[in-house]
Short mmCIF file of C-alpha atoms and ligand atoms in Angstrom, two decimals:
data_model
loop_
_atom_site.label_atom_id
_atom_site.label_comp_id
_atom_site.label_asym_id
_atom_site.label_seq_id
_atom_site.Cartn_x
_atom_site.Cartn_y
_atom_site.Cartn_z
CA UNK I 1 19.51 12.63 51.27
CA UNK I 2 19.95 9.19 49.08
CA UNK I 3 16.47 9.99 47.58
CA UNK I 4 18.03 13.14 45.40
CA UNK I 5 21.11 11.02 44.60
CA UNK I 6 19.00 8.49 43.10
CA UNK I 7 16.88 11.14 40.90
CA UNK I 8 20.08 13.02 39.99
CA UNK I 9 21.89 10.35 38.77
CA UNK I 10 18.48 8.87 36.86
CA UNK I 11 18.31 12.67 34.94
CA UNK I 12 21.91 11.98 34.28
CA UNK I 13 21.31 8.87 32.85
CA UNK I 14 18.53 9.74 30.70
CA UNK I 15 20.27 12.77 29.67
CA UNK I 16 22.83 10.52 28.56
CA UNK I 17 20.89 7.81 26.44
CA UNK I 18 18.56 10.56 24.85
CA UNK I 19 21.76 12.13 23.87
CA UNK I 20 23.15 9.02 22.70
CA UNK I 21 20.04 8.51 20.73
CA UNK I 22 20.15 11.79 19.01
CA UNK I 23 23.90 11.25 17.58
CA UNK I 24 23.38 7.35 16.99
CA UNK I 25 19.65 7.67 15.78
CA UNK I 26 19.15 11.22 13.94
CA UNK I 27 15.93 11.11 11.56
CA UNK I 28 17.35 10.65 7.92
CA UNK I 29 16.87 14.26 5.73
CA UNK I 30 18.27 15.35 2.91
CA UNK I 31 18.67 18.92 1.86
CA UNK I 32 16.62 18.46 -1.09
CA UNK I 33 17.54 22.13 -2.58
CA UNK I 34 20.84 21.01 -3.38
CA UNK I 35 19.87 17.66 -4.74
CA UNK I 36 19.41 17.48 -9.03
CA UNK I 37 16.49 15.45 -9.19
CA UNK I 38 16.99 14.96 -12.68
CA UNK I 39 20.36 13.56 -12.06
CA UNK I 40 18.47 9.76 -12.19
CA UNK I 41 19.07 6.65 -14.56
CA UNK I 42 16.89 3.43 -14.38
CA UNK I 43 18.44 0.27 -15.63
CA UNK I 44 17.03 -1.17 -19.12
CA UNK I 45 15.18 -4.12 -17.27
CA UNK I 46 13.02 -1.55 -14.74
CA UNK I 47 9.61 -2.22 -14.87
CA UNK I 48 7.46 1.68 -15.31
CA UNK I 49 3.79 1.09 -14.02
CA UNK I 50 0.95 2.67 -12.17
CA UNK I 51 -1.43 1.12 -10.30
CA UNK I 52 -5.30 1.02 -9.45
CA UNK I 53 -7.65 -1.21 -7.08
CA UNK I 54 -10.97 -2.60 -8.24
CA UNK I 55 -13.41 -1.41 -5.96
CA UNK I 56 -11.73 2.48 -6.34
CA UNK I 57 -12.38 2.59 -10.24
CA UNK I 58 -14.80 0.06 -11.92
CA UNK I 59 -18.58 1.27 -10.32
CA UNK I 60 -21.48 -0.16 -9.43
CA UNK I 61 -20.04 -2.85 -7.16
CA UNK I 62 -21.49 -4.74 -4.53
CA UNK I 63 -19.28 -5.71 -1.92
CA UNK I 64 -18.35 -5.33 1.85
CA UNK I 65 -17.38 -1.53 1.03
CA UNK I 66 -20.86 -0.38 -0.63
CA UNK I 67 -22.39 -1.99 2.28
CA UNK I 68 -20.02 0.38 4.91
CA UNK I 69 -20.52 3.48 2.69
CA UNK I 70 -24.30 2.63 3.21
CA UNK I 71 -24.38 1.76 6.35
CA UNK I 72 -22.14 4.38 7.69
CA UNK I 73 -23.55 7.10 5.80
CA UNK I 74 -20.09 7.84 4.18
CA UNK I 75 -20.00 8.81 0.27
CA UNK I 76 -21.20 6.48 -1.99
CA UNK I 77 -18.38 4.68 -4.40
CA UNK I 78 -21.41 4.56 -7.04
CA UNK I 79 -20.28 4.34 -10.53
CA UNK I 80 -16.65 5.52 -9.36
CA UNK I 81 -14.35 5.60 -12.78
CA UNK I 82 -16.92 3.97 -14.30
CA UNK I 83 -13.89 1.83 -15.24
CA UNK I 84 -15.73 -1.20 -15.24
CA UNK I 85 -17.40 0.39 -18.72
CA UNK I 86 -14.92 2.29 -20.24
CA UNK I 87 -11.86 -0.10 -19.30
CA UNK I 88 -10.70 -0.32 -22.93
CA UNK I 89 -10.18 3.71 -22.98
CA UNK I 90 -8.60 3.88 -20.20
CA UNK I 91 -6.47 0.82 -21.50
CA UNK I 92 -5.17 3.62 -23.96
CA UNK I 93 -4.29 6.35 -21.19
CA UNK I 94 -1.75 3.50 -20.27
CA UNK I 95 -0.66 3.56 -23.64
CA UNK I 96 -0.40 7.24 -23.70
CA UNK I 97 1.88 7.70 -20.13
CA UNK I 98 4.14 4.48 -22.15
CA UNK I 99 3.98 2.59 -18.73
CA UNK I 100 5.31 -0.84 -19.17
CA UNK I 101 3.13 -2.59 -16.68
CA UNK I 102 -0.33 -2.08 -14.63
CA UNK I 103 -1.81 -3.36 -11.43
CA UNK I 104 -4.99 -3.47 -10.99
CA UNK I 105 -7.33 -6.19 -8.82
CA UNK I 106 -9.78 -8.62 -9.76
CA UNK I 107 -13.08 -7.38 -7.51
CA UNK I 108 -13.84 -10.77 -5.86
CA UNK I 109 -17.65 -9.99 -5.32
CA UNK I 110 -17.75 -9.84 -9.14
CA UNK I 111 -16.30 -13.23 -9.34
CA UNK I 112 -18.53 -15.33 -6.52
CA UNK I 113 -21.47 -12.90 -5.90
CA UNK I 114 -22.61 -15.81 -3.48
CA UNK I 115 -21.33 -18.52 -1.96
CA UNK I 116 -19.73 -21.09 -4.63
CA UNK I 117 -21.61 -19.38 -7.03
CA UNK I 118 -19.18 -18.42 -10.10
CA UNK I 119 -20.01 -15.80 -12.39
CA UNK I 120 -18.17 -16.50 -15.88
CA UNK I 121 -19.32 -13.13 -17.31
CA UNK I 122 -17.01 -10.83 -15.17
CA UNK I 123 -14.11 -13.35 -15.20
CA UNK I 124 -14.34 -13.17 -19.30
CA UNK I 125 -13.98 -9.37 -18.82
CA UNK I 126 -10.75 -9.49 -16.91
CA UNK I 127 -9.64 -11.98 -19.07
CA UNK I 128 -10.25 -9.28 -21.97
CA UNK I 129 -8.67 -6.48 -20.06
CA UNK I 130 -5.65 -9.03 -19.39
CA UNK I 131 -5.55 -9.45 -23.78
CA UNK I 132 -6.00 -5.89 -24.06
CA UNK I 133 -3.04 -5.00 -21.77
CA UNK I 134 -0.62 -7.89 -23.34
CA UNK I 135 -1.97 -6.47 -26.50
CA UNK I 136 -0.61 -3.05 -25.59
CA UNK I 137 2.49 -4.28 -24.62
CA UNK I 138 1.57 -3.91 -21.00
CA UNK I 139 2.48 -6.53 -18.58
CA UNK I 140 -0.40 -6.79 -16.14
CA UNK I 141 0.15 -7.31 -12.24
CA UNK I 142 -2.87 -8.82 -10.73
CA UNK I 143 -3.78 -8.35 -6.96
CA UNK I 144 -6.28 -10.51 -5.82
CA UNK I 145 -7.41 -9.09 -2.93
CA UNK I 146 -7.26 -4.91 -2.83
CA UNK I 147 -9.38 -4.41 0.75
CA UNK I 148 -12.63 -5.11 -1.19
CA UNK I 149 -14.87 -8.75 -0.74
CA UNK I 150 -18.15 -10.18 -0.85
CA UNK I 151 -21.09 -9.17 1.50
CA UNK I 152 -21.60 -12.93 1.95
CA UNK I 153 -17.85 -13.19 3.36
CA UNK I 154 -17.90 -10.25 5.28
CA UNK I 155 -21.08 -11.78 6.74
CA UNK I 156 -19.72 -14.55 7.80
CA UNK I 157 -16.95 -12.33 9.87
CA UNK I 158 -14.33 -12.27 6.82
CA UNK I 159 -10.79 -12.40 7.82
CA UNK I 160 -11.36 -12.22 11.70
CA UNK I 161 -11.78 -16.01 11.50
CA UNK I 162 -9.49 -18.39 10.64
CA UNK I 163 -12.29 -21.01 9.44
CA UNK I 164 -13.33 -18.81 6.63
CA UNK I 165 -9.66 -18.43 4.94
CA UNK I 166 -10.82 -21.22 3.03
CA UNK I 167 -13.17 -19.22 1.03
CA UNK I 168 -10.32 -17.09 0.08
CA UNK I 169 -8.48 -20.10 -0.95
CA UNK I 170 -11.30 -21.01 -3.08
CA UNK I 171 -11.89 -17.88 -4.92
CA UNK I 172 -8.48 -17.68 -5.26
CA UNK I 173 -7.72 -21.16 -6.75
CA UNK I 174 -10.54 -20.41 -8.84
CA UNK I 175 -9.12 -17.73 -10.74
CA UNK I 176 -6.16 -18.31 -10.95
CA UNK I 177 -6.35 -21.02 -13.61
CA UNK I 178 -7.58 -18.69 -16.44
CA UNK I 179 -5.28 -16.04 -16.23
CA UNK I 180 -2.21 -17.90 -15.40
CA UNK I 181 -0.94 -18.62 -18.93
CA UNK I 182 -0.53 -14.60 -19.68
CA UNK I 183 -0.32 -13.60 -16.30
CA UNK I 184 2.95 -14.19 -13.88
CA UNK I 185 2.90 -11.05 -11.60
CA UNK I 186 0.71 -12.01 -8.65
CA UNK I 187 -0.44 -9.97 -5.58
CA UNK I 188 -2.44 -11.81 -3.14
CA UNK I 189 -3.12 -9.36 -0.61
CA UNK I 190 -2.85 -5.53 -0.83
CA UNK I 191 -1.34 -3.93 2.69
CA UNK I 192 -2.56 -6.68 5.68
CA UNK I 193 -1.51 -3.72 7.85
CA UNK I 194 -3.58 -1.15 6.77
CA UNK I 195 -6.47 -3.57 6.09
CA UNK I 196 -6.54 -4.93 9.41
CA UNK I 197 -5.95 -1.69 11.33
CA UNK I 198 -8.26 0.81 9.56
CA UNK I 199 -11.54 -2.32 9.71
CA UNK I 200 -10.79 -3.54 12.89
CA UNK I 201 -8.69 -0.64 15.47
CA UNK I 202 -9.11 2.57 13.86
CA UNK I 203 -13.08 1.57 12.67
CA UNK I 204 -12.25 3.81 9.23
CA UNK I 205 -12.60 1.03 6.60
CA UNK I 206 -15.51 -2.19 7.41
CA UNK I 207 -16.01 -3.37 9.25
CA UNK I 208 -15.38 -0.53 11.59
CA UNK I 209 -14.64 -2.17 14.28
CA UNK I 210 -12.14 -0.70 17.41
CA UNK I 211 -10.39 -2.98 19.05
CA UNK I 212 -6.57 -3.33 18.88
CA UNK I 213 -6.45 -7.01 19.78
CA UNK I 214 -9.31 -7.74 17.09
CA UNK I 215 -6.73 -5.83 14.56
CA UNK I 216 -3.52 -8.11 15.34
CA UNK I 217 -5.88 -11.24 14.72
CA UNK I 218 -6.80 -10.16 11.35
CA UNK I 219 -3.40 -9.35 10.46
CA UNK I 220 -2.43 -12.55 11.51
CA UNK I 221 -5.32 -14.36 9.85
CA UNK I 222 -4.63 -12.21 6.45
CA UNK I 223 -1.30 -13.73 6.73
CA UNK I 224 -2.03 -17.24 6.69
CA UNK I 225 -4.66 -16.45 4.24
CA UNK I 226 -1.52 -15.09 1.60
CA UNK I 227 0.30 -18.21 3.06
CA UNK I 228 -1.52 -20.94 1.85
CA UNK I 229 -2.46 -19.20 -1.46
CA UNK I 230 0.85 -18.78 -2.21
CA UNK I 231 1.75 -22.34 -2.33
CA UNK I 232 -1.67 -23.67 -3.71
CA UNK I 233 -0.77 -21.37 -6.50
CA UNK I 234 2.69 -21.92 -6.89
CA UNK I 235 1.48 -25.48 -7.07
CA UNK I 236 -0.36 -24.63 -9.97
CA UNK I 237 1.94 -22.70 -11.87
CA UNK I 238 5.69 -22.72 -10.75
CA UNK I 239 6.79 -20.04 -12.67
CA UNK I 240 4.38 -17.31 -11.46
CA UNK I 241 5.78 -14.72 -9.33
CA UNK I 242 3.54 -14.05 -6.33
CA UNK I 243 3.82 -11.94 -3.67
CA UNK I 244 2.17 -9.24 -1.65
CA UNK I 245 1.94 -5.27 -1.47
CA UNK I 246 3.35 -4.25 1.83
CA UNK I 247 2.44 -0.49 2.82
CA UNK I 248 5.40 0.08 5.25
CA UNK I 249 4.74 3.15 7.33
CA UNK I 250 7.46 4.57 9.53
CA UNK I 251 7.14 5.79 12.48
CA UNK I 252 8.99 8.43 13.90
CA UNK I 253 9.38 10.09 17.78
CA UNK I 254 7.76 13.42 17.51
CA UNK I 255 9.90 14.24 19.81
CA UNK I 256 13.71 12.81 20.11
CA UNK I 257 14.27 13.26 23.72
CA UNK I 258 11.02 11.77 24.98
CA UNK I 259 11.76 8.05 25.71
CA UNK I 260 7.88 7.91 25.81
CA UNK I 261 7.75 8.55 21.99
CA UNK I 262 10.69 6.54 21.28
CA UNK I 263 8.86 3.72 23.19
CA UNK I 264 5.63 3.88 21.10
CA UNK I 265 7.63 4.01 18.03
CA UNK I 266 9.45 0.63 18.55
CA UNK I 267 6.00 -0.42 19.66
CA UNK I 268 4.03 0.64 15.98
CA UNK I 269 7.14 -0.30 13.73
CA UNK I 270 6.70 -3.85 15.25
CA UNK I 271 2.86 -3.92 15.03
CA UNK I 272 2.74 -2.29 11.81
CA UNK I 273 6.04 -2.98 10.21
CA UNK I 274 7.83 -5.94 11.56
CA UNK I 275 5.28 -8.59 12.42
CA UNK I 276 4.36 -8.99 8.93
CA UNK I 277 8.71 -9.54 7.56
CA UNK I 278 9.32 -11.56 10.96
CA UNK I 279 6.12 -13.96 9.90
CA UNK I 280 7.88 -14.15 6.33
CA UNK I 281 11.07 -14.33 7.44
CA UNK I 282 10.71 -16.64 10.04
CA UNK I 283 7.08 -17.86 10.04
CA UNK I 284 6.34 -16.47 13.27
CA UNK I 285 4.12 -13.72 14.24
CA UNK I 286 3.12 -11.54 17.54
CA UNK I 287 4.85 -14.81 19.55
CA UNK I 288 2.79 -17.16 17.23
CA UNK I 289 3.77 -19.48 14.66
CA UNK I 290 2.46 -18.72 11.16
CA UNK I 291 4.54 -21.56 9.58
CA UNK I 292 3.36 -21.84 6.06
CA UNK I 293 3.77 -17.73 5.92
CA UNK I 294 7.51 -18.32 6.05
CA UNK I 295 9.20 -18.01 2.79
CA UNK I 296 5.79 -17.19 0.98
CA UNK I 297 7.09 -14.58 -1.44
CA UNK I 298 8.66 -14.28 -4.78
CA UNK I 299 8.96 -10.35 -4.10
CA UNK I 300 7.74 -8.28 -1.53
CA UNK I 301 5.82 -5.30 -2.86
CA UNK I 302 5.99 -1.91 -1.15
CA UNK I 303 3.50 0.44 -0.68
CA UNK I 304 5.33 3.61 0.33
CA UNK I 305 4.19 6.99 1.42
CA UNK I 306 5.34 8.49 4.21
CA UNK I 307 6.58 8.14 7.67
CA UNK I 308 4.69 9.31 11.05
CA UNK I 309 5.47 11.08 14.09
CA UNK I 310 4.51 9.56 16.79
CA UNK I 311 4.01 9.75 20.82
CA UNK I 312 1.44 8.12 23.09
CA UNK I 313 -0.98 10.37 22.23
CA UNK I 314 -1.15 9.90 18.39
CA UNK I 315 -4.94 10.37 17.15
CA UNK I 316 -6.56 7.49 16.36
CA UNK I 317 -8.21 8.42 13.22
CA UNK I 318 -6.87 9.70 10.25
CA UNK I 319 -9.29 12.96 9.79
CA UNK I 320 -7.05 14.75 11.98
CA UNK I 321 -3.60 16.50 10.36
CA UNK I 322 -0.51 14.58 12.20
CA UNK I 323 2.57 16.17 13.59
CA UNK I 324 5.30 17.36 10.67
CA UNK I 325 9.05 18.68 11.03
CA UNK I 326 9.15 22.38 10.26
CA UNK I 327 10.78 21.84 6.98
CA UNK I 328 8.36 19.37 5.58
CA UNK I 329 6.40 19.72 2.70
CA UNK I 330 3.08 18.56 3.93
CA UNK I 331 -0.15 16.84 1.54
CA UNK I 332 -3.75 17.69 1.15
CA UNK I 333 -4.06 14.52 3.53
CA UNK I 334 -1.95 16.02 5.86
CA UNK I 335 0.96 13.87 5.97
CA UNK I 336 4.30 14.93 5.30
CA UNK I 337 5.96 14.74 2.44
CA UNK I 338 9.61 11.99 3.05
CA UNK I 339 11.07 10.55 -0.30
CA UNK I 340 13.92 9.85 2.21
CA UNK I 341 11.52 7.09 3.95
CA UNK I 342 11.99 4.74 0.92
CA UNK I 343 15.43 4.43 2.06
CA UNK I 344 14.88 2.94 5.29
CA UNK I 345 11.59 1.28 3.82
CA UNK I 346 13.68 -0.63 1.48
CA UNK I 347 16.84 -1.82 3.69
CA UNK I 348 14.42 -2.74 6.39
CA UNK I 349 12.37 -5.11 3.97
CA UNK I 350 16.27 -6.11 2.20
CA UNK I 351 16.25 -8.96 5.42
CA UNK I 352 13.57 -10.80 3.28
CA UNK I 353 16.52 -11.17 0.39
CA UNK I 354 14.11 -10.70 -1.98
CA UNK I 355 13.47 -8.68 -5.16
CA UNK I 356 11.56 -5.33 -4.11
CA UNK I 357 8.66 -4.17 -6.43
CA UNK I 358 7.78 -0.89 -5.52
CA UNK I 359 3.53 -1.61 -5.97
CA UNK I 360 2.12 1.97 -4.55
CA UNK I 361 3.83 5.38 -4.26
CA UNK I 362 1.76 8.82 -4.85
CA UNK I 363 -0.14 11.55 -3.45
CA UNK I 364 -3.17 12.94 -3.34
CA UNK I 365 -3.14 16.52 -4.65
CA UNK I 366 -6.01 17.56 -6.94
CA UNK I 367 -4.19 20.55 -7.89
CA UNK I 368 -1.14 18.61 -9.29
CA UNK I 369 1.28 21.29 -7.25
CA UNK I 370 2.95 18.38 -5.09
CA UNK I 371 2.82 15.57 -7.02
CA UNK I 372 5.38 16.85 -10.32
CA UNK I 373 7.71 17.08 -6.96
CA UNK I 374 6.97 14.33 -5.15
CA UNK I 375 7.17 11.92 -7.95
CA UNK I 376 10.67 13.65 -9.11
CA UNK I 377 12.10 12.97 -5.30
CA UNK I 378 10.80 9.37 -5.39
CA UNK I 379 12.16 8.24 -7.97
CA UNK I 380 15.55 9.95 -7.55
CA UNK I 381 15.74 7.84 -4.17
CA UNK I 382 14.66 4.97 -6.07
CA UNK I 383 17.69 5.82 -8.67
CA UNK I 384 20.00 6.22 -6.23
CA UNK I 385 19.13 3.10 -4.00
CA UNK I 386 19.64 1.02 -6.97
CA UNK I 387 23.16 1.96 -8.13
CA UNK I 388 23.56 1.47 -4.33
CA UNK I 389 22.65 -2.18 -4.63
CA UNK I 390 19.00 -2.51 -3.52
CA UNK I 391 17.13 -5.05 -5.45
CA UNK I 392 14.33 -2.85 -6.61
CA UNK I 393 12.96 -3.93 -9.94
CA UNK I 394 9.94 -1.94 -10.47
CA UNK I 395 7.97 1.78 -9.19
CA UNK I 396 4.09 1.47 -9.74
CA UNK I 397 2.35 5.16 -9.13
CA UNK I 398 -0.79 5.56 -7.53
CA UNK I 399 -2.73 6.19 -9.58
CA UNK I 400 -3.84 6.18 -12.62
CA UNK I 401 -6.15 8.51 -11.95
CA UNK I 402 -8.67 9.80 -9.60
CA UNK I 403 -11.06 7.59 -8.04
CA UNK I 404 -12.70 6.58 -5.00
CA UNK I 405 -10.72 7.23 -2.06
CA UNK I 406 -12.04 5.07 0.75
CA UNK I 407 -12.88 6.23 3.91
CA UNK I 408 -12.22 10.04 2.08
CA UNK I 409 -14.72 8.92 -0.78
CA UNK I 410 -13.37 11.34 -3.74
CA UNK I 411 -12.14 14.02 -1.83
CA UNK I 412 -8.56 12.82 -2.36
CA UNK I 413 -7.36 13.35 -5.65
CA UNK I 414 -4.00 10.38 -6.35
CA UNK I 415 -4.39 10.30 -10.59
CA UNK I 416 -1.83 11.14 -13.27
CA UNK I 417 -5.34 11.79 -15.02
CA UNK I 418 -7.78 14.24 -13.49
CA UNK I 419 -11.26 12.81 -13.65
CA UNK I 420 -14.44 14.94 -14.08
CA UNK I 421 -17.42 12.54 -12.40
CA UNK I 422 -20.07 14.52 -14.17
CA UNK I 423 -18.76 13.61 -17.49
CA UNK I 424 -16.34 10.78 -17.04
CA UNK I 425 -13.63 12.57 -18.82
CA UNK I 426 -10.55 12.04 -17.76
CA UNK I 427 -7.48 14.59 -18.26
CA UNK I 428 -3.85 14.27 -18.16
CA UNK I 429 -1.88 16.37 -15.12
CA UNK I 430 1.49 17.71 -15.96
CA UNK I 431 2.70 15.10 -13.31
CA UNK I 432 1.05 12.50 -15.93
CA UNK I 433 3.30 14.47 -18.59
CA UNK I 434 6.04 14.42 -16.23
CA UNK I 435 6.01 10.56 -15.35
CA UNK I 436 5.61 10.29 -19.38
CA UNK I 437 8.70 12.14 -20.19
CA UNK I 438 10.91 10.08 -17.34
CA UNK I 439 9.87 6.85 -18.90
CA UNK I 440 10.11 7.95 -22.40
CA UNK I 441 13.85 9.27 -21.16
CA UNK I 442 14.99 6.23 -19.12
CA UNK I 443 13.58 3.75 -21.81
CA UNK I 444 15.61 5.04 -24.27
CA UNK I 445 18.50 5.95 -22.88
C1 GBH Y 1 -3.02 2.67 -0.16
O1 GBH Y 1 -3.05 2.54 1.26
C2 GBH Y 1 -4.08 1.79 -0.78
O2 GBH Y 1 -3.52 0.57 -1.18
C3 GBH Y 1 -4.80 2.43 -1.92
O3 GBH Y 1 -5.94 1.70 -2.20
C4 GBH Y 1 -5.08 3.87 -1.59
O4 GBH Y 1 -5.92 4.49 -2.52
C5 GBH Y 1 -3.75 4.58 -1.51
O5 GBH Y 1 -2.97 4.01 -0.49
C6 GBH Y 1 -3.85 6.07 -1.20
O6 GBH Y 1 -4.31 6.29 0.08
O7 GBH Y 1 -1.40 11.65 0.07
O8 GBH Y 1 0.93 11.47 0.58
O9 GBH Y 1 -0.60 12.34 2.19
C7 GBH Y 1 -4.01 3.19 2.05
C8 GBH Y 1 -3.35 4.05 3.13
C9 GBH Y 1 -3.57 6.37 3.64
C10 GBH Y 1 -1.76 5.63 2.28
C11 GBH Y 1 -3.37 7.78 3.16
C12 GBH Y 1 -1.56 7.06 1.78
C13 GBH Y 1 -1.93 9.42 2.25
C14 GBH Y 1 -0.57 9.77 1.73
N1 GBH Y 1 -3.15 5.42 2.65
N2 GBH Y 1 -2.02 8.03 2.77
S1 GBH Y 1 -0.41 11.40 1.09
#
């Protein structure tokens, strides 16, 4: 008798809090038909970039990714963009879109081929795309690490231990020095998260490794990496602005009244999402103290496209389309398609109290049928967060153009500029003219 008392009253009560959850919790959508996406206004100050990553455009690198690509049979990066060559006309595309800013990253294994073994050659040609860009008008962001390294550091185990940070350090300090009288804007990492998780859990990027556990130590290590070069370069230059590009995923229950799915949610927004504020915020990560990591940001940057559905069962690679709601636009990658995720992106990274530069938004869509959209919604969120108050200074589109899309070599197509790899050419999208005719707008206006 008691037995059915006890299960009846435990449906009860989990009817209850599921219900609960629904009306406390609902997932944030907007009814984008009835929204005027050209209802937006930027204030004079916003910063209008895109952004690239060294080892996606320049070619005929040599680095921890060209040894994965070989290794793992995936497509070659090869001569990419062939940026590394035509930089100067590509310089001009910038000039053409009227962006008022670029990031792009300095390709380490360029810089130290070997072990303490400088190569002045390739840092004189950043230092000529960095006069070029200032040139232009162009304020360039620097990221100093963007996923790609040296075989030599990879070698040696890269991030996954701590006694190797100091090579980071090195390059880092290195560097730094010859660009920091024209350059303020400072990345040191690009996305710990998705660095650490796609190498070392889901075995996508190098060193494709799968092991969860290995995953949270890099994370942590990448951390206290960005930690100390913060300060040593703070040290050297007070007035640069350094931070770090944050990809903040969200993660959704697939399904609402499964406490199962809400349960791995809270579990990947920590991983993913909250481990990395809570070790700036309060210098402690996964129950560890990252000391130094605490307060080590001028800015956060944030790297946002999209959120995820999620129960126990999520796949654990990303070749496989993941769940959508019925109403959702959904990309060539198979995501789906949430402008309305930048909202809860940004108020969950407001606890830092810092300024917000918005580093990496975009999609991939070679046929440029998404992306006029997509880039219309964003930045009407963006719009409409800041006459709400949130301290976002900057939106930097991904990309460019097309280029070398790791782990989906160049089957992904993210540029403003279409690029033909046969004959380098590279062609402007009417989401290029688009993104053009917003920033000619807003600057003026
Ligand atoms: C970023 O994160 C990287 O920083 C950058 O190098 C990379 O090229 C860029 O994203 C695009 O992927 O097309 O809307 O379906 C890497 C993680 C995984 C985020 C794929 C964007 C696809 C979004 N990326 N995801 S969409």
């Amino acid at each position: 008798m008691e037995w059915t008392v006890v299960l009846i009253s435990l449906l009860i009560a989990y009817l209850i809090i599921t219900f609960l959850f629904h009306i406390f919790f609902p997932e944030h959508h907007l009814d984008w038909q009835s929204i005027n996406l050209d209802d937006i206004t930027f204030p004079n100050e916003f910063t209008w970039g895109v952004a690239t990553a060294s080892h996606q455009i320049e070619g005929g690198n040599s680095n921890n990714w060209t040894q994965f690509e070989e290794r793992e049979n995936k497509e070659r990066s090869g001569l990419a963009c062939n940026h590394w060559n035509l930089w100067q006309k590509d310089h001009e595309l910038l000039t053409e879109l009227g962006v008022s800013s670029y990031r792009f990253s300095i390709e380490w294994s360029r810089i130290e081929p070997n072990e303490g073994e400088w190569n002045e050659e390739a840092i004189l040609v950043y230092s000529d795309m960095i006069d070029s860009l200032i040139a232009k008008g162009i304020e360039p962001m620097v990221t100093l690490h963007h996923f790609s390294h040296p075989i030599w550091f990879e070698e040696k185990g890269g991030f996954y231990n701590q006694e190797n940070l100091i090579h980071f350090k090195n390059y880092c300090t290195k560097i730094f020095p010859y660009f920091s009288d024209r350059v303020t804007k400072w990345c040191t990492v690009n996305e710990p998260d998705v660095f650490s998780i796609m190498g070392y859990h889901m075995g996508m990027f190098p060193p494709g490794k799968r092991s969860p556990l290995k995953a949270i130590r890099v994370m942590k290590n990448v951390m206290i990496a960005h930690g100390e070069v913060y300060h040593e370069l703070k040290q050297l230059s007070p007035n640069s602005y350094i931070g770090l590009a944050k990809n903040v995923t969200i993660f959704d229950p697939y399904r609402r009244w499964n406490l199962l799915h809400w349960l791995t949610t809270f579990a990947l927004n920590y991983i993913w999402n909250g481990a990395i504020i809570s070790s700036l915020k309060r210098g402690r990560m996964y129950g560890k103290s990252v000391k130094h990591v605490k307060g080590s940001a001028d800015f956060i940057g944030l790297n946002y496209y999209t959120h995820v559905l999620t129960s126990p069962f999520l796949p654990q690679t990303t070749e496989i389309d993941l769940p959508s709601r019925k109403h959702e636009i959904v990309t060539e990658f198979g995501y789906p398609m949430y402008a309305e995720g930048l909202q809860r992106a940004t108020k969950w990274l407001s606890k830092l109290k810092l300024p917000i530069e918005i580093t990496e938004n975009g999609v991939s869509d070679g046929e440029d049928k998404l992306r006029p959209n997509h880039l219309k919604r964003h930045l009407w969120m963006i719009s409409k967060l800041i006459k709400e108050g949130v301290d976002i200074r900057s939106y930097y589109h991904w990309s460019l153009m097309d280029n070398f899309e790791w782990a989906e070599g160049y089957s992904m197509r993210f540029g403003l500029y279409h690029v033909d790899y046969e004959t380098q050419t590279r062609t402007i999208r009417d989401s290029g003219k688009t993104y053009q005719s917003i920033i000619k707008s807003q600057k003026s206006g």
